[in-house]
Coordinates of C-alpha atoms and ligand atoms in Angstrom, one line a residue:
X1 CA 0.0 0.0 0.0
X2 CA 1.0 3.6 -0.4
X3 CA 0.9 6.0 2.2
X4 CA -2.2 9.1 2.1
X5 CA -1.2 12.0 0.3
X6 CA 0.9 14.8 2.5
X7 CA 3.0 17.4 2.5
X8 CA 6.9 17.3 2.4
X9 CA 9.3 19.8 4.6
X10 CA 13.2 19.0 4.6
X11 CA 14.2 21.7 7.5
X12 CA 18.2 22.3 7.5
X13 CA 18.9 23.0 11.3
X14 CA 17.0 22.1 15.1
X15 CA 15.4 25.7 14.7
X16 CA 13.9 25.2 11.4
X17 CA 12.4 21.9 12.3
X18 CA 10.9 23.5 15.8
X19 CA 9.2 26.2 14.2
X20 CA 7.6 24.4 11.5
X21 CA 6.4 21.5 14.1
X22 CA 4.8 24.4 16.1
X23 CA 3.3 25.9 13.0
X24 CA 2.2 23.1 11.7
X25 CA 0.4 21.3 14.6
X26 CA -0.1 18.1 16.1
X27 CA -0.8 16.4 12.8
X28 CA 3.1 16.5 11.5
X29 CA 5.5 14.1 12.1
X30 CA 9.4 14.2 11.8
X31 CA 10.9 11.5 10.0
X32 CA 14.3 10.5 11.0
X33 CA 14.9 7.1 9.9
X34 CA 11.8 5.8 8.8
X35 CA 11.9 2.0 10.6
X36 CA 8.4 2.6 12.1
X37 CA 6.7 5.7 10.4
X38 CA 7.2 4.4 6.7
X39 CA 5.6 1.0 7.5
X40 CA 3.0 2.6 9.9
X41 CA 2.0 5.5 7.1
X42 CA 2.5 2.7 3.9
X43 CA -0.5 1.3 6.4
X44 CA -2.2 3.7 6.6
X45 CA -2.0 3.4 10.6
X46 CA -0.3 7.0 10.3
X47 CA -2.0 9.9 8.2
X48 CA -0.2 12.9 9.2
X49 CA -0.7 16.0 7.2
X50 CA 2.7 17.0 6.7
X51 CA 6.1 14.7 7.2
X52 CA 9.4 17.0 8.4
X53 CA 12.2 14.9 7.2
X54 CA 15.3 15.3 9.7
X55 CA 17.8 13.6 7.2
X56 CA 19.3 16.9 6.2
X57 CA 20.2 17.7 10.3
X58 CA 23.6 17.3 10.4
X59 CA 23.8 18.9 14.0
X60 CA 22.2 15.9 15.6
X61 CA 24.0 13.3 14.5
X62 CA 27.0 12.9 17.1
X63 CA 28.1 10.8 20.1
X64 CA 30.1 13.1 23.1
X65 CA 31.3 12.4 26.2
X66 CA 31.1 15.5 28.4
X67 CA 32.0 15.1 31.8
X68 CA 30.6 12.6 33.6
X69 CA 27.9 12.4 30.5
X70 CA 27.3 10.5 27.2
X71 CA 25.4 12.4 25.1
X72 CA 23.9 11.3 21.7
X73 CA 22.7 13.0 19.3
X74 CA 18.9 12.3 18.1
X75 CA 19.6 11.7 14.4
X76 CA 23.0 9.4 15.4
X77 CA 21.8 5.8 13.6
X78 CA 21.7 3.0 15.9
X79 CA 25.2 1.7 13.9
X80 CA 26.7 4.7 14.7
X81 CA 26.1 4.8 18.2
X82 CA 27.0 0.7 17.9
X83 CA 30.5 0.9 16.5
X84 CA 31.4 4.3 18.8
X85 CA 34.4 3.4 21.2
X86 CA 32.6 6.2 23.4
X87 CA 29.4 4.6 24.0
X88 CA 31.3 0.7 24.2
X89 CA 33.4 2.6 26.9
X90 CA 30.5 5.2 28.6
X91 CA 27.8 3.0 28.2
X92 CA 28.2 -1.0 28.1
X93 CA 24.7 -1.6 28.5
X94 CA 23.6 0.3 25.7
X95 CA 26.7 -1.2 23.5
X96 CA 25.0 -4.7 24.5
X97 CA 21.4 -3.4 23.6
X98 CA 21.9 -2.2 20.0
X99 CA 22.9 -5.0 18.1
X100 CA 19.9 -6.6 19.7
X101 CA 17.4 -3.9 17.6
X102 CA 15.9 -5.1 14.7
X103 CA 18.9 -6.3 11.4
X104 CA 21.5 -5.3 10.3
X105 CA 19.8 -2.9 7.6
X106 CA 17.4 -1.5 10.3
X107 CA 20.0 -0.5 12.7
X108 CA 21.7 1.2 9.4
X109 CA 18.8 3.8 8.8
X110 CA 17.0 3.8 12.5
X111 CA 18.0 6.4 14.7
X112 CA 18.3 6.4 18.2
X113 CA 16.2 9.3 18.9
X114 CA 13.5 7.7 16.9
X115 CA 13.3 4.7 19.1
X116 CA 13.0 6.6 22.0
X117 CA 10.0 9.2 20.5
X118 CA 8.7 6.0 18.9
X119 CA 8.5 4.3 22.6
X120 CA 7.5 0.8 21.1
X121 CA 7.1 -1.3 24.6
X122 CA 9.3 -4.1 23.4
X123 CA 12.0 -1.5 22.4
X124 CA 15.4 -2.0 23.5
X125 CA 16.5 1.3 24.4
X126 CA 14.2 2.5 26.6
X127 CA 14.8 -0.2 29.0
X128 CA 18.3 0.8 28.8
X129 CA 17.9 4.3 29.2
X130 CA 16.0 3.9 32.8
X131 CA 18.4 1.3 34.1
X132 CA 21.3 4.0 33.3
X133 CA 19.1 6.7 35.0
X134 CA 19.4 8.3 31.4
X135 CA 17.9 11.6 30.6
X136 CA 15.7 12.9 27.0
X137 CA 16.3 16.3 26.0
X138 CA 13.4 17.7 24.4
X139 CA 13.5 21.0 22.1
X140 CA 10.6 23.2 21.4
X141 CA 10.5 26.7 19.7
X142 CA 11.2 28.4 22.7
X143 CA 12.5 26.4 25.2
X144 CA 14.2 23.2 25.8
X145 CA 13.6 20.8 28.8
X146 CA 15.5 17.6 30.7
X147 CA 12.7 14.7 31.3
X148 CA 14.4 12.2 33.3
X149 CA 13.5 8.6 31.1
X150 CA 11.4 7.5 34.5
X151 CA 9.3 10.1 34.0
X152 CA 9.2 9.9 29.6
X153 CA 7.1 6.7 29.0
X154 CA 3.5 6.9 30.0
X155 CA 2.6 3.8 27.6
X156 CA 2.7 1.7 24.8
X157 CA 3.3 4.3 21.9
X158 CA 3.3 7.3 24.2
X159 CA 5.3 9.8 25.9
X160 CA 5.9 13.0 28.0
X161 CA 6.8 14.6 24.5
X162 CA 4.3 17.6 23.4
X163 CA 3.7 17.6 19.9
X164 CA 5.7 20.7 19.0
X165 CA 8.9 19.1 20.7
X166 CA 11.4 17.2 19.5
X167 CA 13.8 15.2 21.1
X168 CA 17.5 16.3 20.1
X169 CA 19.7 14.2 22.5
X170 CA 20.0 11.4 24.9
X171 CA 22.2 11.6 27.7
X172 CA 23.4 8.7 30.0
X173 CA 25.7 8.9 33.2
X174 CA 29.0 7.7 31.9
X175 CA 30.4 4.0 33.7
X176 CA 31.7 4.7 36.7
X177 CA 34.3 3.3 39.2
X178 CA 33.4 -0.2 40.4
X179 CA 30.1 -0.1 38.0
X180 CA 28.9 -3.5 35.8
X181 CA 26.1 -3.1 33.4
X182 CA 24.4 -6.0 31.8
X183 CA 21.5 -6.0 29.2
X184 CA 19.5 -9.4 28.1
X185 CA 16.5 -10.4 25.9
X186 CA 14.4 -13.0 24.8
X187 CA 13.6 -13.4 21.3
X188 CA 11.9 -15.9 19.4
X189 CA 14.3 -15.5 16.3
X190 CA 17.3 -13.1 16.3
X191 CA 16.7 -10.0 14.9
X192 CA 12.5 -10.4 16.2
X193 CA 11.0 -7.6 18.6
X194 CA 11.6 -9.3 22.7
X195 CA 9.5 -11.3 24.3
X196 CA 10.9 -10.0 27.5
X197 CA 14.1 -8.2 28.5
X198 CA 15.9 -6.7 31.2
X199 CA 18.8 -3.9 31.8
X200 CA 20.4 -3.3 35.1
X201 CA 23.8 -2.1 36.3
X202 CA 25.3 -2.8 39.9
X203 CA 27.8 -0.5 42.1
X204 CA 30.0 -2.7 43.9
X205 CA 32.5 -2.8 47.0
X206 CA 33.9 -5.8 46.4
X207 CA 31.1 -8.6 47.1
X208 CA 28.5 -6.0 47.8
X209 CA 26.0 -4.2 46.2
X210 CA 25.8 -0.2 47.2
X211 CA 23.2 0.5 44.2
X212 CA 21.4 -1.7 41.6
X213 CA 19.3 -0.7 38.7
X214 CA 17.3 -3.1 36.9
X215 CA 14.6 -2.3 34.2
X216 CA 12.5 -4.6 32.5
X217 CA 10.7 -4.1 29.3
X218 CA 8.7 -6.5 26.1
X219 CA 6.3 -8.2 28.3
X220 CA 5.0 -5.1 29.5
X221 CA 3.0 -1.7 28.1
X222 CA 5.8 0.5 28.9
X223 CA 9.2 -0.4 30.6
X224 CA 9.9 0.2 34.0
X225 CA 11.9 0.1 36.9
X226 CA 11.9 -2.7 39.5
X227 CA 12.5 -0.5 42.5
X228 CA 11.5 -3.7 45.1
X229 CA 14.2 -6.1 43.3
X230 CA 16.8 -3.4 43.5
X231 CA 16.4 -2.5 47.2
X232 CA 16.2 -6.3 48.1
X233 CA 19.9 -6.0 46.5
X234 CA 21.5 -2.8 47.9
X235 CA 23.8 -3.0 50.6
X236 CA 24.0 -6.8 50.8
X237 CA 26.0 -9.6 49.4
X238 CA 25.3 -9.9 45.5
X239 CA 25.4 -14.0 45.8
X240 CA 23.3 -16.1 43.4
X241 CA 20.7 -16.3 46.3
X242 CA 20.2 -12.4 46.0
X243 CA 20.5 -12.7 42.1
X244 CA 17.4 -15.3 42.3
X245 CA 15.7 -13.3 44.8
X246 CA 15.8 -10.4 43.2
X247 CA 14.6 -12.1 39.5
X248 CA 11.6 -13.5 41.3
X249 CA 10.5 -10.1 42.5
X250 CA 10.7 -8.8 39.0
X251 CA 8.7 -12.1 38.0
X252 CA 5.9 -11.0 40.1
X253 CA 6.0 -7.3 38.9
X254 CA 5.4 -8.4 35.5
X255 CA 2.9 -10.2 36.4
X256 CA 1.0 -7.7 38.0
X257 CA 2.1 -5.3 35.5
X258 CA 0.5 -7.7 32.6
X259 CA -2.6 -8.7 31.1
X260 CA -2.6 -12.0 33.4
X261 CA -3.3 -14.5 30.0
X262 CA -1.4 -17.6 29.3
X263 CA 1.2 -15.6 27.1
X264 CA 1.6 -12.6 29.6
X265 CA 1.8 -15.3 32.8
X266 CA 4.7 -17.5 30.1
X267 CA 6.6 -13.7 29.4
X268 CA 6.6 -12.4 32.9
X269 CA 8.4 -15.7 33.3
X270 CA 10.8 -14.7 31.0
X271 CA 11.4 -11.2 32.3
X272 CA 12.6 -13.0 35.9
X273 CA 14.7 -15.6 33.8
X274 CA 15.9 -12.3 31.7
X275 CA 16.8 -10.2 34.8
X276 CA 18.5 -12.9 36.8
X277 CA 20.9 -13.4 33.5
X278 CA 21.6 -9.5 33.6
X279 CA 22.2 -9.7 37.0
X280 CA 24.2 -12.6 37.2
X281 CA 26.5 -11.3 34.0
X282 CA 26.7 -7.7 36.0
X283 CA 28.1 -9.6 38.9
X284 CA 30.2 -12.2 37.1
X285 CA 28.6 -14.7 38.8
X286 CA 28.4 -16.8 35.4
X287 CA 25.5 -19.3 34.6
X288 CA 22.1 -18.9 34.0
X289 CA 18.9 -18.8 36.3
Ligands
FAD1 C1 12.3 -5.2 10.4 C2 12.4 -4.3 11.6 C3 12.7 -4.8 12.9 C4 12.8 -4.0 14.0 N1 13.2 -4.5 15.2 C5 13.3 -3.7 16.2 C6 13.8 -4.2 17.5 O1 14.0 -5.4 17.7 N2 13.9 -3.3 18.5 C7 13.6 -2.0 18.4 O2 13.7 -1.2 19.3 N3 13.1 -1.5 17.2 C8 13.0 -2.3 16.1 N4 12.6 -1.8 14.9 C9 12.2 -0.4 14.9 C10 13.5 0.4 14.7 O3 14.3 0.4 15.8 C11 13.2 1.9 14.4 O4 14.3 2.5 13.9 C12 12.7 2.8 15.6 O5 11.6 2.2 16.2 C13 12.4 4.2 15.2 O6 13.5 4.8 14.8 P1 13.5 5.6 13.4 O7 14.7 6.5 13.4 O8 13.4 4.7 12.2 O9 12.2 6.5 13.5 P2 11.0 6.8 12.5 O10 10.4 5.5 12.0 O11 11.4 7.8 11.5 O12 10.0 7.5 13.5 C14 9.2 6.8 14.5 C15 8.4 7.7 15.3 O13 9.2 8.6 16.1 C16 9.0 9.9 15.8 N5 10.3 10.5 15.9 C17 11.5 10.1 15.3 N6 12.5 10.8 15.6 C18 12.0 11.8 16.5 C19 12.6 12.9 17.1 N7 13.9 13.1 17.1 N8 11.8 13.7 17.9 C20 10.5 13.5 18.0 N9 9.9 12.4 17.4 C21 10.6 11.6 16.6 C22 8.4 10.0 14.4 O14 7.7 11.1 14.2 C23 7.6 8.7 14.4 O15 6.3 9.0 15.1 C24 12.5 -2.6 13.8 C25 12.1 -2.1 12.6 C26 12.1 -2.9 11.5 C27 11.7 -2.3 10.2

């Protein structure tokens, strides 16, 4: 199918593109690299009234480190971001999540910017964003704002965003001292959206835990945090028990957090088999659950 008929902008800078999605209204879209909206519009699930095409925005494409930041650039394609020695370096988690989203050719034209705007709940980077405490920067034509990622996806499809906004860069507290990170899914052929996933990073003192984060996403509308498995880990010995322990509380989020069918009971399984993995690679305890 082709998509409905609309109009065609291709702004040149960040300002351009903010004043025409404020003049335009809520039906236009940006188009960065097309892995969603194309198929959605093609569909005819997606009928906007005029597409802003941010191919020609040089100034978000980039990957920094600044400080004790990462900072990515909206338009950076998730390739870019895969084969940068400063995300590998600041941001292991993430450098284990991308070449889990979509092929080869996907992660060639998909941005990373797009995946977060996009906020599909089976989406990779999400979940990696609130288990790195990562932050959204959001530009509109006359002010820009910080959304913390807890507070960015309110559901499946959905975010904090307002329609004359666009997000220009993802930021995530670069690796720190004594810091493991860990991401895992569950697919049913590489390459496939997860069934279930989960992201977390640990602060240690030797055997012990000072922080944990641990996100889980796929088998739920929106990712989240799994604040009860995480305290049940802070300050205490990170031993398989705990690593068990803690998956088991994330099982039973999930659950609650789900639909409660057959298939949401079998992937909130999968979410506690997924975040003891993470947690058991964070810790190097080897093996899985
Ligand atoms: C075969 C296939 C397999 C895939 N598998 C996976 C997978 O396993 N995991 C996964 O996470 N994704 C997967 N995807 C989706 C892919 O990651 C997309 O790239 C991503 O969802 C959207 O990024 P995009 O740059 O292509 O955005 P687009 O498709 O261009 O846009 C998607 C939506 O986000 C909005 N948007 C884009 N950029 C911005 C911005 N900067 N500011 C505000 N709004 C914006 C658009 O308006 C649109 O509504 C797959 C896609 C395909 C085709």
């Amino acid at each position: 199918m082709k998509p409905a008929p609309f109009r065609y902008h291709a702004p040149n800078s960040v300002s351009e593109t903010v004043t025409l999605l404020a003049e335009l209204g809520e039906d236009a879209v940006v188009l960065a690299g097309g892995q969603s909206l194309v198929p959605m519009m093609n569909l005819r699930l997606a009928r906007p009234s005029d597409v802003i095409d941010l191919n020609r925005v040089q100034e978000l494409a980039y990957v920094e480190a600044r400080g004790e930041w990462l900072a990515i650039g909206a338009m950076t394609r998730h390739s870019e971001a895969e084969s940068s020695a400063e995300v590998r370096n600041g941001a292991p988690m993430l450098a284990q999540a991308l070449p889990h989203v979509g092929y080869p050719a996907t992660r060639a034209r998909g941005t990373v910017g797009g995946s977060i705007a996009h906020a599909d709940p089976a989406a990779e980077l999400p979940c990696v964003l609130l288990a790195g405490d990562g932050v959204v920067v959001l530009q509109g034509s006359n002010s820009s704002r910080e959304v913390p990622a807890e507070d960015f996806f309110d559901g499946p499809f959905t975010t904090r965003r307002e329609a004359d906004e666009l997000v220009v860069e993802l930021r995530l507290p670069r690796r720190g001292d004594h810091e493991f990170a860990a991401f895992d899914e569950c697919v049913a052929k590489s390459g496939d959206f997860a069934l279930a996933m989960a992201a977390v990073t640990v602060v240690m003192d030797g055997r012990t835990c000072l922080r944990a984060r641990i996100a889980i996403g796929g088998a739920l509308p929106v990712p989240m945090r799994c604040r009860d498995a995480e305290s049940c880990l802070e300050e205490r010995d990170l031993s398989r028990a705990a690593v068990d322990k803690a998956a088991s509380i994330a099982e039973a989020q999930a659950r609650s957090a789900g639909d409660g069918s057959g298939t949401a009971e079998f992937r909130a399984h999968l979410v506690g088999v997924e975040v003891g993995r993470a947690l058991a690679a964070a810790a190097g305890l080897g093996g899985a659950r």
